[in-house]
XYZ file of C-alpha atoms in Angstrom:
157
model
C -19.022 -11.840 -41.263
C -17.437 -10.542 -37.935
C -20.965 -11.763 -35.679
C -19.573 -15.456 -36.516
C -15.809 -14.383 -36.312
C -17.008 -13.132 -32.492
C -18.546 -16.600 -31.734
C -15.735 -18.852 -33.451
C -12.013 -17.124 -32.872
C -12.427 -14.207 -30.114
C -8.621 -13.123 -30.608
C -8.924 -12.830 -34.351
C -12.041 -10.819 -34.077
C -10.467 -8.392 -31.708
C -7.596 -7.863 -34.157
C -9.675 -6.996 -37.074
C -12.054 -4.319 -34.746
C -8.864 -3.093 -34.222
C -7.667 -3.220 -37.993
C -10.934 -1.797 -39.032
C -11.688 1.294 -36.420
C -7.566 2.025 -37.680
C -9.035 1.285 -40.971
C -12.006 4.036 -40.071
C -13.794 0.897 -41.693
C -16.812 2.271 -39.071
C -19.733 0.646 -41.845
C -17.546 -3.203 -40.994
C -17.565 -3.380 -37.111
C -19.671 -5.541 -34.781
C -21.151 -2.834 -33.494
C -23.247 -5.235 -31.024
C -20.528 -6.916 -29.787
C -17.923 -4.082 -29.462
C -20.121 -2.602 -27.147
C -20.647 -5.265 -25.064
C -17.363 -5.824 -24.920
C -16.885 -2.404 -23.872
C -19.373 -2.455 -21.367
C -17.760 -5.768 -19.943
C -14.406 -3.860 -19.527
C -15.985 -1.008 -17.282
C -17.320 -4.006 -15.297
C -14.359 -6.122 -15.156
C -12.526 -2.526 -13.645
C -15.444 -2.130 -10.659
C -14.664 -6.260 -10.396
C -10.736 -5.978 -9.858
C -11.615 -3.048 -7.231
C -13.755 -4.706 -5.107
C -11.905 -7.838 -4.916
C -8.525 -6.086 -3.588
C -10.981 -3.973 -1.397
C -12.763 -7.103 -0.163
C -9.058 -8.372 1.007
C -7.977 -5.000 1.929
C -11.305 -4.554 4.370
C -10.907 -8.308 6.137
C -7.661 -8.346 6.692
C -7.716 -4.699 8.246
C -10.763 -6.314 10.573
C -8.593 -9.455 11.438
C -6.077 -6.977 12.368
C -8.162 -4.521 14.094
C -10.050 -7.425 16.462
C -7.398 -9.993 16.459
C -4.157 -7.169 16.973
C -2.948 -9.105 19.840
C -2.612 -12.920 17.557
C 1.246 -13.256 17.022
C 3.620 -11.941 14.386
C 3.637 -14.812 12.575
C -0.261 -14.319 11.592
C -0.258 -10.442 11.775
C 2.679 -10.299 9.619
C 0.885 -12.107 6.977
C -2.408 -9.698 7.126
C 0.290 -6.719 7.155
C 1.730 -8.170 3.806
C -2.313 -8.223 2.020
C -2.422 -4.983 3.326
C 0.174 -3.777 1.989
C -0.320 -5.219 -1.445
C -3.765 -4.810 -2.056
C -3.497 -1.300 -0.826
C -1.143 -0.925 -3.555
C -3.842 -2.746 -6.485
C -7.259 -0.273 -5.172
C -4.172 3.009 -5.350
C -2.791 1.898 -8.767
C -6.211 0.833 -10.361
C -7.437 4.577 -9.195
C -4.485 6.227 -10.579
C -4.848 4.420 -13.954
C -8.809 4.518 -14.144
C -9.497 7.709 -12.611
C -13.319 7.369 -12.818
C -13.738 4.613 -10.671
C -13.053 6.968 -7.515
C -16.144 8.492 -7.589
C -17.546 4.570 -7.416
C -15.027 3.370 -4.262
C -17.341 4.512 -1.384
C -20.115 2.779 -3.097
C -17.665 -0.687 -3.523
C -16.694 -0.027 -0.247
C -20.289 -0.141 1.138
C -21.066 -3.193 -1.501
C -18.500 -5.171 -0.414
C -18.029 -4.298 3.403
C -20.341 -7.306 4.448
C -18.440 -10.112 2.649
C -15.046 -8.661 3.528
C -16.750 -9.128 7.065
C -17.988 -12.797 6.812
C -13.964 -13.390 5.094
C -12.400 -11.692 8.445
C -14.856 -13.649 10.541
C -14.426 -17.460 9.141
C -10.895 -17.062 9.853
C -10.924 -15.997 12.897
C -13.010 -18.821 13.947
C -9.525 -20.976 12.594
C -7.636 -19.496 14.829
C -5.143 -22.104 16.741
C -2.074 -22.159 19.449
C -3.939 -20.363 22.241
C -5.144 -16.986 19.936
C -8.319 -16.070 20.685
C -11.562 -16.712 18.706
C -12.991 -13.564 18.637
C -17.324 -13.244 18.630
C -18.781 -13.015 15.437
C -20.792 -9.141 17.430
C -17.174 -7.476 17.588
C -16.580 -7.421 14.353
C -18.540 -4.007 13.468
C -21.543 -4.195 10.919
C -21.016 -0.860 9.159
C -17.221 -0.494 7.633
C -15.087 0.924 10.264
C -12.771 2.538 8.281
C -12.715 5.839 6.071
C -11.819 6.019 2.462
C -8.908 8.104 3.840
C -7.955 5.571 6.166
C -8.464 2.624 3.545
C -5.871 4.596 1.037
C -3.203 5.585 3.995
C -0.252 3.699 3.337
C 0.365 4.333 6.973
C -2.606 3.208 8.367
C -3.255 -0.007 10.000
C -5.812 -0.167 12.506
C -8.735 1.727 13.608
C -6.751 3.908 16.957
C -10.186 6.144 17.840
């Protein structure tokens, strides 16, 4: 019955599963789908962290490489850095078990963040210099501490 409900009305399946857990009706649980959903929930948390890290890294890279761009461009990068940094920090606060994954997540998403920054850099207009692809570091130039630091915007080393 639960398996059929899972396929036909997911929200009702969730309500029923919660009630079965509250009532300790463990023998009635759709264990297979419950395990699947719990695994997906963990993956979802990681994907959200990765997505926010990718945008944060891309805008930090743009600021690093095209920091001489007009304020009309850099202002939106600063706003995005602030927003996505806050989202990353919130994810880590709400789900502390993601902390050990952070370094691996940065390594995983950096190549895509770099591509995004390069692609956006090629769209520069109004006399803003278009950076060469090799100006963007192959490996992440920012430490975890810098990424999480509310006051960090440029790698000034």
